[in-house]
mmCIF file of C-alpha atoms in Angstrom:
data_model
loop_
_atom_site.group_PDB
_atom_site.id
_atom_site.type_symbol
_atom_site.label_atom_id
_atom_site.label_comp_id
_atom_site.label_asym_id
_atom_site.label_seq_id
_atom_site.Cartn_x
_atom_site.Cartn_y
_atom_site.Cartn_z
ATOM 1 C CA UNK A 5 0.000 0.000 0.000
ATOM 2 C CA UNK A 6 1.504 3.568 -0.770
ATOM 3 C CA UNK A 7 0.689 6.486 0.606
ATOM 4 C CA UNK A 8 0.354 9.998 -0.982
ATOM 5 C CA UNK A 9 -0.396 13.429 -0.096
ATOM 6 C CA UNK A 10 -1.802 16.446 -2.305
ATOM 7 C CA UNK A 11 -2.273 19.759 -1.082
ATOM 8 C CA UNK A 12 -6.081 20.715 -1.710
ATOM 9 C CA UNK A 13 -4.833 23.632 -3.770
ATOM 10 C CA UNK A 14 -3.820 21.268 -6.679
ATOM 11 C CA UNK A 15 -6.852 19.710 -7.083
ATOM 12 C CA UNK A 16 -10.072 21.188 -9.657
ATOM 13 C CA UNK A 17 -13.132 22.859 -7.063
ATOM 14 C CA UNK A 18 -15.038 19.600 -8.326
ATOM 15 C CA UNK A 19 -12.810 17.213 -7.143
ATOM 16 C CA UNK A 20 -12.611 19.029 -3.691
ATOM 17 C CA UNK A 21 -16.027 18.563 -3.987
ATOM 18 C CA UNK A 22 -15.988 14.962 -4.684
ATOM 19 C CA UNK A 23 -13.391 13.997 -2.418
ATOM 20 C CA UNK A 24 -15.287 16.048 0.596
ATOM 21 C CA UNK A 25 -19.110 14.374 -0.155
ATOM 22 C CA UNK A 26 -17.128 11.179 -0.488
ATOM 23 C CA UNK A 27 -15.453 11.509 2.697
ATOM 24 C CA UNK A 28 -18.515 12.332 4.665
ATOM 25 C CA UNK A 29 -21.010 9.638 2.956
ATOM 26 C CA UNK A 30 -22.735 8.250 5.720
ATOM 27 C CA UNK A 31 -21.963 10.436 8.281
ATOM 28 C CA UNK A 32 -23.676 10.905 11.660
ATOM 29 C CA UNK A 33 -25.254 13.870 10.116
ATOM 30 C CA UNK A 34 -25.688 15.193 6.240
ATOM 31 C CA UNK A 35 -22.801 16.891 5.079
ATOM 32 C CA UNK A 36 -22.938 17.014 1.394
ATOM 33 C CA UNK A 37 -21.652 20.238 -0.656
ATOM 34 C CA UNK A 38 -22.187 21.879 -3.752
ATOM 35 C CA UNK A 39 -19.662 23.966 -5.631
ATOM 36 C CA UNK A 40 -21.167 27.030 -4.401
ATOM 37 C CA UNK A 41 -21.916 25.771 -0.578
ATOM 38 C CA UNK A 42 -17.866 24.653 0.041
ATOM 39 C CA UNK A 43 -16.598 27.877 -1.782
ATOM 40 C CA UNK A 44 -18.602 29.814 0.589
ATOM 41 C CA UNK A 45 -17.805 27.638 3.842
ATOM 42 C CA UNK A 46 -13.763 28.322 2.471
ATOM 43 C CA UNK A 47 -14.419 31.829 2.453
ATOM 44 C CA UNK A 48 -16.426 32.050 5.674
ATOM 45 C CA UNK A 49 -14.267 30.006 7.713
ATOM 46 C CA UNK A 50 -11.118 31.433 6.475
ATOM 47 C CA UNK A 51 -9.555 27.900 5.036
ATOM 48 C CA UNK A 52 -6.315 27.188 3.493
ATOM 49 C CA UNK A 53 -6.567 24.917 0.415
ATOM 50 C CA UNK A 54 -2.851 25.695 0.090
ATOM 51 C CA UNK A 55 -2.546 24.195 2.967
ATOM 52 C CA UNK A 56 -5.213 21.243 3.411
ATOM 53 C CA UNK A 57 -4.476 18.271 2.468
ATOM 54 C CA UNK A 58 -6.168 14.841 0.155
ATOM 55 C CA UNK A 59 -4.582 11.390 1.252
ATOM 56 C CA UNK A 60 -4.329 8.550 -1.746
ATOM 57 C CA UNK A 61 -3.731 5.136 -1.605
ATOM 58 C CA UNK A 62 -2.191 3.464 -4.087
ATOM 59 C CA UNK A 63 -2.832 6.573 -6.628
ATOM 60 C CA UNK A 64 -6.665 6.343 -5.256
ATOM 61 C CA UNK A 65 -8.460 9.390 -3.050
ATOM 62 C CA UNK A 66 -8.936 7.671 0.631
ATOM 63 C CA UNK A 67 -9.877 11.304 2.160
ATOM 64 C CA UNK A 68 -8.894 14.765 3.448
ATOM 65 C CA UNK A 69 -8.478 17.453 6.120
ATOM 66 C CA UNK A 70 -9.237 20.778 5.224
ATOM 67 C CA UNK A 71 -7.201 23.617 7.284
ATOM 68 C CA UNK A 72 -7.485 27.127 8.868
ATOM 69 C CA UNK A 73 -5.750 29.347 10.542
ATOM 70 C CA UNK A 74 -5.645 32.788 12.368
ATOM 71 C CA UNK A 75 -3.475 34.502 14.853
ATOM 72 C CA UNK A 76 -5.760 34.160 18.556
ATOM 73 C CA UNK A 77 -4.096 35.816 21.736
ATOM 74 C CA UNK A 78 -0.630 36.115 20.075
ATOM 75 C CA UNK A 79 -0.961 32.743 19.270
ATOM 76 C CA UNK A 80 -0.745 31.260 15.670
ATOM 77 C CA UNK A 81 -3.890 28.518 16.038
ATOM 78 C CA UNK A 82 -5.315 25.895 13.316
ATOM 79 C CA UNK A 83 -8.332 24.808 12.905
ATOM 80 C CA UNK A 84 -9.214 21.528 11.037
ATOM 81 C CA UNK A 85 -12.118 22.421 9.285
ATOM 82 C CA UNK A 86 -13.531 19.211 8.251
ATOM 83 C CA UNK A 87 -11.529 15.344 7.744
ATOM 84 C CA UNK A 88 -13.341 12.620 5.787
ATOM 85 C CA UNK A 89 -12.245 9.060 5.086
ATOM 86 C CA UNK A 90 -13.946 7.334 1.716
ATOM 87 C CA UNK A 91 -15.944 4.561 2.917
ATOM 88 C CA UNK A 92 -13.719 2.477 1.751
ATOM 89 C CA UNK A 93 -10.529 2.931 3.034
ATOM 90 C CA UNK A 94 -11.746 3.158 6.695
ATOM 91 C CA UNK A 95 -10.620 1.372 9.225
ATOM 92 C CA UNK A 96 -7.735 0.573 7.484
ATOM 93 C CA UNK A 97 -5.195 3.480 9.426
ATOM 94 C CA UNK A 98 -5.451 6.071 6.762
ATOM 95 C CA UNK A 99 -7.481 8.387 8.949
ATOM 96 C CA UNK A 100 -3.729 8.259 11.629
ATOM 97 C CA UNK A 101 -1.873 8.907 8.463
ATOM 98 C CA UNK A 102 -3.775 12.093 7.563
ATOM 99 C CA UNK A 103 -3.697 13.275 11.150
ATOM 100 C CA UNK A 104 -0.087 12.444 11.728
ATOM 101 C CA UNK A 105 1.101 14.276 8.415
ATOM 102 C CA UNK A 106 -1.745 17.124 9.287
ATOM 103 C CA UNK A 107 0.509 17.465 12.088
ATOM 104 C CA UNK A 108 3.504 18.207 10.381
ATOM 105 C CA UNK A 109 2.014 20.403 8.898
ATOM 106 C CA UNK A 110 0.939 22.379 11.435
ATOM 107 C CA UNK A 111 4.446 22.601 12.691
ATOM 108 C CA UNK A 112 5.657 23.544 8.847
ATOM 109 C CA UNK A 113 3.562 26.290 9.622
ATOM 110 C CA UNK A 114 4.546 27.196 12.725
ATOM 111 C CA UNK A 115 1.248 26.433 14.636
ATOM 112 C CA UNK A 116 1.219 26.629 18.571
ATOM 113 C CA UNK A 117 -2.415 25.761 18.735
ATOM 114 C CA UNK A 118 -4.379 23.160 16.883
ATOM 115 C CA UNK A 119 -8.415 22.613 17.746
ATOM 116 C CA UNK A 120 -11.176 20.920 16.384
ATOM 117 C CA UNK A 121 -14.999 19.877 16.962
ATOM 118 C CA UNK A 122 -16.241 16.286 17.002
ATOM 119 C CA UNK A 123 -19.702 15.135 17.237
ATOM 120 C CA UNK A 124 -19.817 13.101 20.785
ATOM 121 C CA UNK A 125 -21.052 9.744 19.286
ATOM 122 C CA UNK A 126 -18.503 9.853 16.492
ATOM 123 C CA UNK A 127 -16.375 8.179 19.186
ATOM 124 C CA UNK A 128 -13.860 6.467 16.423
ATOM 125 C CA UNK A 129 -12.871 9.928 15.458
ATOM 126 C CA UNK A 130 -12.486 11.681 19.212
ATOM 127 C CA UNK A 131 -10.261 8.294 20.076
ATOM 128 C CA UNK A 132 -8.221 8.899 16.884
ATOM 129 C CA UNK A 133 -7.742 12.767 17.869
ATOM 130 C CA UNK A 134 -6.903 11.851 21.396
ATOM 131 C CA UNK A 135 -4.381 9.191 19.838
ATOM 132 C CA UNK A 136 -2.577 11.663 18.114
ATOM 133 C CA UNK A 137 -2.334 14.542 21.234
ATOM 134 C CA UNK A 138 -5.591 16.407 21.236
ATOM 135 C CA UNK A 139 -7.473 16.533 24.258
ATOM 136 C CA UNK A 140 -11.370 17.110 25.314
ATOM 137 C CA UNK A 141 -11.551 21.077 26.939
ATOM 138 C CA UNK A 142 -15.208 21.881 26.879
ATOM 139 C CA UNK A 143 -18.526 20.322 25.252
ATOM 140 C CA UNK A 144 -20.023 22.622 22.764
ATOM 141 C CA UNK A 145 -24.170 23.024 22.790
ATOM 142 C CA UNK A 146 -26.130 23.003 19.934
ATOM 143 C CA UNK A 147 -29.585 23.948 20.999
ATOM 144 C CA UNK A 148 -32.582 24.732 19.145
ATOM 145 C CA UNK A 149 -36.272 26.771 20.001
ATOM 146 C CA UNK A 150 -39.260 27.108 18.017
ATOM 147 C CA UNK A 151 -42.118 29.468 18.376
ATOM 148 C CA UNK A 152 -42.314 32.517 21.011
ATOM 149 C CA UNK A 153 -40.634 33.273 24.283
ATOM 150 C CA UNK A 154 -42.525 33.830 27.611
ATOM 151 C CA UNK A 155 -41.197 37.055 28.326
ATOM 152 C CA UNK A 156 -41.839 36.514 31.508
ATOM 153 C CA UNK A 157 -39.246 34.059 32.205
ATOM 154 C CA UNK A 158 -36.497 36.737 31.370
ATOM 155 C CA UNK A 159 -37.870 39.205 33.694
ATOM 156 C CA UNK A 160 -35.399 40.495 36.084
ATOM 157 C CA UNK A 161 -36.204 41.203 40.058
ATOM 158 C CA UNK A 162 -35.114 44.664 39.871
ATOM 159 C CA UNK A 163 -34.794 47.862 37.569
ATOM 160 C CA UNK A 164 -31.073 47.485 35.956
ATOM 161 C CA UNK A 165 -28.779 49.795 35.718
ATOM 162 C CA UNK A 166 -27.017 48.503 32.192
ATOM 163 C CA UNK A 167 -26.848 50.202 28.787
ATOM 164 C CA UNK A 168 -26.204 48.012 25.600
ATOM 165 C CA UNK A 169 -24.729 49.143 22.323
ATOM 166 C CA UNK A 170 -25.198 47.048 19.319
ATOM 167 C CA UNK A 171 -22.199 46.415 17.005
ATOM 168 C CA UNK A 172 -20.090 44.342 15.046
ATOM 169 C CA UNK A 173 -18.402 40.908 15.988
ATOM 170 C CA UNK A 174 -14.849 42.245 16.203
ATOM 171 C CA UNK A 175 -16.505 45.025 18.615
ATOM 172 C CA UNK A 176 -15.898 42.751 21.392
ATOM 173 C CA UNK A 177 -12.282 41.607 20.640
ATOM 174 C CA UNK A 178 -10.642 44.507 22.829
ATOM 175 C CA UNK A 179 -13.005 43.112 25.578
ATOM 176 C CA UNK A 180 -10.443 41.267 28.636
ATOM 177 C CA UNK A 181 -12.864 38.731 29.089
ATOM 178 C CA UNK A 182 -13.492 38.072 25.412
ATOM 179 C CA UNK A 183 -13.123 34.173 24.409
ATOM 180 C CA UNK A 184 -10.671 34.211 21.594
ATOM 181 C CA UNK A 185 -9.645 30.123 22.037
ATOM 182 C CA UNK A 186 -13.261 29.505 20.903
ATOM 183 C CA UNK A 187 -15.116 26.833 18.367
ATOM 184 C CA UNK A 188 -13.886 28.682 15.530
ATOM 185 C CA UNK A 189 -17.078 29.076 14.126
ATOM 186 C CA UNK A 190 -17.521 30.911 17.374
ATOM 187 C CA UNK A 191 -14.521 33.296 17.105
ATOM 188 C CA UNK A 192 -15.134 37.183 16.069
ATOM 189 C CA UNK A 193 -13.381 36.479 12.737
ATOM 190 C CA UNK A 194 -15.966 33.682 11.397
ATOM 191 C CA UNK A 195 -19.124 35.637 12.083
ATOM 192 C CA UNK A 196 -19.657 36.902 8.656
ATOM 193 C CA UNK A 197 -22.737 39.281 9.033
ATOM 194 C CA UNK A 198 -23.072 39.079 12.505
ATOM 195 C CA UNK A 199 -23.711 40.778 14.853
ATOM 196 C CA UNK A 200 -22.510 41.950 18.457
ATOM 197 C CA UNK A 201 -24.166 43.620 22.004
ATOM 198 C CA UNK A 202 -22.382 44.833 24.769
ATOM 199 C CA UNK A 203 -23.676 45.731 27.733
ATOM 200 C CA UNK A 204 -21.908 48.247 30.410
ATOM 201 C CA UNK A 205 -22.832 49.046 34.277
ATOM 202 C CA UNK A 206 -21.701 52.886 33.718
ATOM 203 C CA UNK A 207 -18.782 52.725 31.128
ATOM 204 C CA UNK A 208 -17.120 49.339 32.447
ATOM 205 C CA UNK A 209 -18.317 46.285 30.041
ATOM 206 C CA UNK A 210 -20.132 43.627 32.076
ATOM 207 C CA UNK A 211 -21.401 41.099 29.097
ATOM 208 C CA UNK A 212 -21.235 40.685 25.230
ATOM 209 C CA UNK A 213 -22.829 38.309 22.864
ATOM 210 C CA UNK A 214 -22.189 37.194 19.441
ATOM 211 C CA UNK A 215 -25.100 36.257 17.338
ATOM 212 C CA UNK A 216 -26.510 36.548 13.792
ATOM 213 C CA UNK A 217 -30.031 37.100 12.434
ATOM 214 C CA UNK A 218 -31.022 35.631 8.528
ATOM 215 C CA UNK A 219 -33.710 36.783 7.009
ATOM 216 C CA UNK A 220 -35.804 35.177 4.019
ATOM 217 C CA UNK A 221 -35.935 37.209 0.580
ATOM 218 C CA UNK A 222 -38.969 39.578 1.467
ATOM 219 C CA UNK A 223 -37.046 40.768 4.352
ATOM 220 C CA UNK A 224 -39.123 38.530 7.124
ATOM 221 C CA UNK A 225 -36.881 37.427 10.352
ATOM 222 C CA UNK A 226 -35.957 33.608 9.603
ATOM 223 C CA UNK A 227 -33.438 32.914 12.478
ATOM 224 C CA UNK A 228 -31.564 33.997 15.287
ATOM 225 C CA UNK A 229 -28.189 31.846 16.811
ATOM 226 C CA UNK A 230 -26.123 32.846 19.085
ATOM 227 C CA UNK A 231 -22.351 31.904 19.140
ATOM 228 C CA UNK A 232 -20.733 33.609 22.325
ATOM 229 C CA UNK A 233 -22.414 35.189 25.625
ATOM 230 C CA UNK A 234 -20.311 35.529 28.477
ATOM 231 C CA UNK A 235 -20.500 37.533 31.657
ATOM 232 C CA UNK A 236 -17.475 39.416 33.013
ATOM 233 C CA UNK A 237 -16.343 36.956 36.023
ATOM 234 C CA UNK A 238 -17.345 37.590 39.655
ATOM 235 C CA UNK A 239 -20.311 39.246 39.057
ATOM 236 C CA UNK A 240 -23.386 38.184 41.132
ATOM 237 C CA UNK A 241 -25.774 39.229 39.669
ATOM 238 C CA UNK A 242 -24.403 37.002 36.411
ATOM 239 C CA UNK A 243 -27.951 35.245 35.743
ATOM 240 C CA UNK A 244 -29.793 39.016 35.583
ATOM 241 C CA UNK A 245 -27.257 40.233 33.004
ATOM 242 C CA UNK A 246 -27.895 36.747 31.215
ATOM 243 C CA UNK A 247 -31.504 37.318 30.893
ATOM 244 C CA UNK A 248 -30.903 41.017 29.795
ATOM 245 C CA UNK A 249 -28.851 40.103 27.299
ATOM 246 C CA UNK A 250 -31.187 37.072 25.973
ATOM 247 C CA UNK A 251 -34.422 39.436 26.037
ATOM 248 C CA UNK A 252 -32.262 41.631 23.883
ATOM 249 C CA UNK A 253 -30.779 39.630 21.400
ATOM 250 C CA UNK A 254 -33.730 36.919 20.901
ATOM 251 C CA UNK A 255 -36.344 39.823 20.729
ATOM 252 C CA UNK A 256 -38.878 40.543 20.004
ATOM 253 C CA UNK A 257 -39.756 37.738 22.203
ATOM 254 C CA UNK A 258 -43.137 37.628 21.045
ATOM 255 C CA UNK A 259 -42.221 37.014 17.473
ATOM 256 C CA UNK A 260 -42.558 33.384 16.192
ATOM 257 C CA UNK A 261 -39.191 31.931 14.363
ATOM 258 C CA UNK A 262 -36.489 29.487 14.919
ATOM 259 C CA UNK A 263 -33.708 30.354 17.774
ATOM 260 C CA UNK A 264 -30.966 28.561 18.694
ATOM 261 C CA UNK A 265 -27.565 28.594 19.572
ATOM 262 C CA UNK A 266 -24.156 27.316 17.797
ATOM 263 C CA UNK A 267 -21.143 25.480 19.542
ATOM 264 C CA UNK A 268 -22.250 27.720 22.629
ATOM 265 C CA UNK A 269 -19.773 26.407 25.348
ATOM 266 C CA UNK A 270 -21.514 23.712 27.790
ATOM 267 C CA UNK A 271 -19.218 24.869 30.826
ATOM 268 C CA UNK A 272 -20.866 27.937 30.897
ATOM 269 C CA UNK A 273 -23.641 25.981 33.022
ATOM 270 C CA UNK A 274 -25.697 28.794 34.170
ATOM 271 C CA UNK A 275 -26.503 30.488 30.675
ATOM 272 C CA UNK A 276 -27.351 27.048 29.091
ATOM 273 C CA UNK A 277 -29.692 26.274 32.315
ATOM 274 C CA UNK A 278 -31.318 29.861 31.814
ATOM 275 C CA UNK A 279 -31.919 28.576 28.119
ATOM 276 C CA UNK A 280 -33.418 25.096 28.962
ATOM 277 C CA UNK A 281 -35.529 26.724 30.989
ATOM 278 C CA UNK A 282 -36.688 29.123 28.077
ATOM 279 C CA UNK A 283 -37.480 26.117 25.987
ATOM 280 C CA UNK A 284 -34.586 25.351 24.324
ATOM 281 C CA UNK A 285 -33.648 21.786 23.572
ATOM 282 C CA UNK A 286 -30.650 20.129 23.079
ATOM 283 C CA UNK A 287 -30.039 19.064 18.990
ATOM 284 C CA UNK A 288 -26.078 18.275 18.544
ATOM 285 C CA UNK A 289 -23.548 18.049 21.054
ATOM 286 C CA UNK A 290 -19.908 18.106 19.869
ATOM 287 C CA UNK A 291 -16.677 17.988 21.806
ATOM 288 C CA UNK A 292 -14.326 20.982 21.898
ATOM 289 C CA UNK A 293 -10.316 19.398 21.293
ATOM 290 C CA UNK A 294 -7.382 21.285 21.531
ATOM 291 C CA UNK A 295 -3.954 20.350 21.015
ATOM 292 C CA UNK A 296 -0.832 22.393 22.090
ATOM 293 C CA UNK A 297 1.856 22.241 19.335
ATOM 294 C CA UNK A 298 4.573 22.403 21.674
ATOM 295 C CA UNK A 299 4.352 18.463 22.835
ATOM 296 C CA UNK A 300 4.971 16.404 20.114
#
C-alpha cells in the first residue's frame, strides 16, 4: 500500500467537492456540498486549500483534512475544518496517516495551537484525535427553540442599571474577558454578518454576545443563533445580566421563528440552564479538542 499526499490547492473545485461528499457519505449527520456551498464555507471560515491536504492510496483518493488558521491571543492557532475518510478505506489506518502528516504540517507552519470539533457519538474519530495529542476542553451546545418566548421568564427582580450598544463581531475583541480560544465558528473572525451587544454598568463592560439574524428574501426574520455570551467573572448578579442580554438579542420575544444557539460552550452551566428553561432543547452536542503544538 503507498501512501500519498496532495495539497487541496492542486486539485479542480469539483474534485474538492468529490473527495469532501465522499469523505462524509454516511456520516452521523448530512454533510454534502455543492460547488457554491464549500466555496462559501472556504471563504467564511477562512480555510487554506494551500494548505489542506487529500490522502491517496495506491494513486486512489482515501480522504482529506481541510485547514485554517488565524493569529488568537498572540498565538498562531489551526483549525481543522472538516476530515473525511472514503468509505472504503476506513478502518484501514489512513485516517492516523492524515492526522499524523496534518501534524507536520501544522508545525511547517509554525502552529502553537491546533483545535477541532467532534460530534460526541462519532467516538472512532475523538479516540483517533486523542491518539494523536488532542485533548477534550469543553462540550459545545447546539440547541434549538421554536415558536415565542414567555417574556416573563427573562424578567429580572429589579430595575437594571445597564446600557447596551449594538455592534459588530470584532466590537468585542478589545473586551479582557473576550473568548478568543473559541469553536472557531464561534470566534469574532468567522461571524460573517453578525452581529454583536455589549452591555456596560456605567462605562465598564459587564457582558457581550455574538449572534446573527437571517432573514428570508422579502425581508421577514428567519433565524436567530447565538455563538458567544459571556458575563465578566465575579459578578453576582451574572444570571440578571444573562436574561438582559437574551431578552435583547432573541427579541422581540413575542415574534414566532427558529432560535438557537451554535457550539455555545456547555461549561458555561448557568446560561445554558437559563436557556433550557426558556425552551430550548438540546439538537447536537460536539466535543471541543485542543492540542498544544509544543508536545509532540
Amino acid at each position: 500500500m503507498t501512501i500519498t499526499f496532495r495539497k487541496l490547492s492542486e486539485l479542480s473545485i469539483e474534485e474538492n467537492v468529490r473527495i469532501w461528499n465522499l469523505g462524509f457519505e454516511g456520516y452521523f449527520i448530512q454533510m454534502v456540498m455543492t460547488i457554491e456551498a464549500l466555496m462559501t464555507r472556504v471563504v467564511n471560515e477562512g480555510l487554506s486549500l494551500e494548505n489542506s491536504l487529500a490522502i491517496y492510496v495506491d494513486g486512489e483518493s482515501a480522504g482529506f483534512v481541510m485547514n485554517g488558521f488565524r493569529d488568537v491571543d498572540g498565538k498562531k492557532v489551526a483549525w481543522n475544518g472538516g476530515t473525511g475518510i472514503a468509505p472504503t478505506f476506513r478502518g484501514q489506518g489512513i485516517g492516523r496517516a492524515l492526522m499524523l502528516r496534518n501534524l507536520e504540517l501544522y508545525r511547517e507552519q509554525g502552529v502553537e495551537i491546533a483545535i477541532l470539533e467532534a460530534l460526541t457519538q462519532n467516538e472512532s474519530a475523538i479516540k483517533l484525535y486523542q491518539y494523536v495529542g488532542y485533548e477534550i476542553t469543553d462540550r459545545l451546545m447546539i440547541l434549538q427553540h421554536t415558536g415565542t418566548i414567555d417574556p416573563h421568564l427573562l424578567k429580572r427582580s429589579v430595575a437594571h442599571p445597564f446600557s447596551i450598544t449594538k455592534g459588530l463581531p470584532r466590537d468585542v475583541y478589545t473586551l479582557d474577558f473576550y473568548r478568543g480560544l473559541s469553536a472557531w465558528q464561534t470566534q469574532w473572525p468567522s461571524m460573517k454578518e453578525g452581529e454583536s451587544i455589549i452591555i456596560r454598568q456605567d462605562s465598564e463592560p459587564v457582558c457581550y454576545a455574538l449572534y446573527k439574524r437571517t432573514f428570508d428574501q422579502e425581508g421577514k426574520l428567519v433565524t436567530i443563533s447565538l455563538y458567544q455570551c459571556e458575563v465578566l467573572p465575579g459578578r453576582d448578579d451574572a444570571e440578571e445580566i444573562y436574561k438582559l442580554a437574551l431578552s435583547d438579542l432573541f427579541a422581540p420575544l413575542d415574534y414566532n421563528c427558529r432560535r438557537g444557539t451554535a457550539n455555545l460552550r456547555k461549561s458555561n452551566q448557568l446560561l445554558n440552564d437559563l436557556l433550557i428553561k426558556l425552551g430550548f432543547t438540546t439538537n447536537v452536542e460536539q466535543v471541543l479538542m485542543m492540542r498544544n503544538m509544543d508536545f509532540r
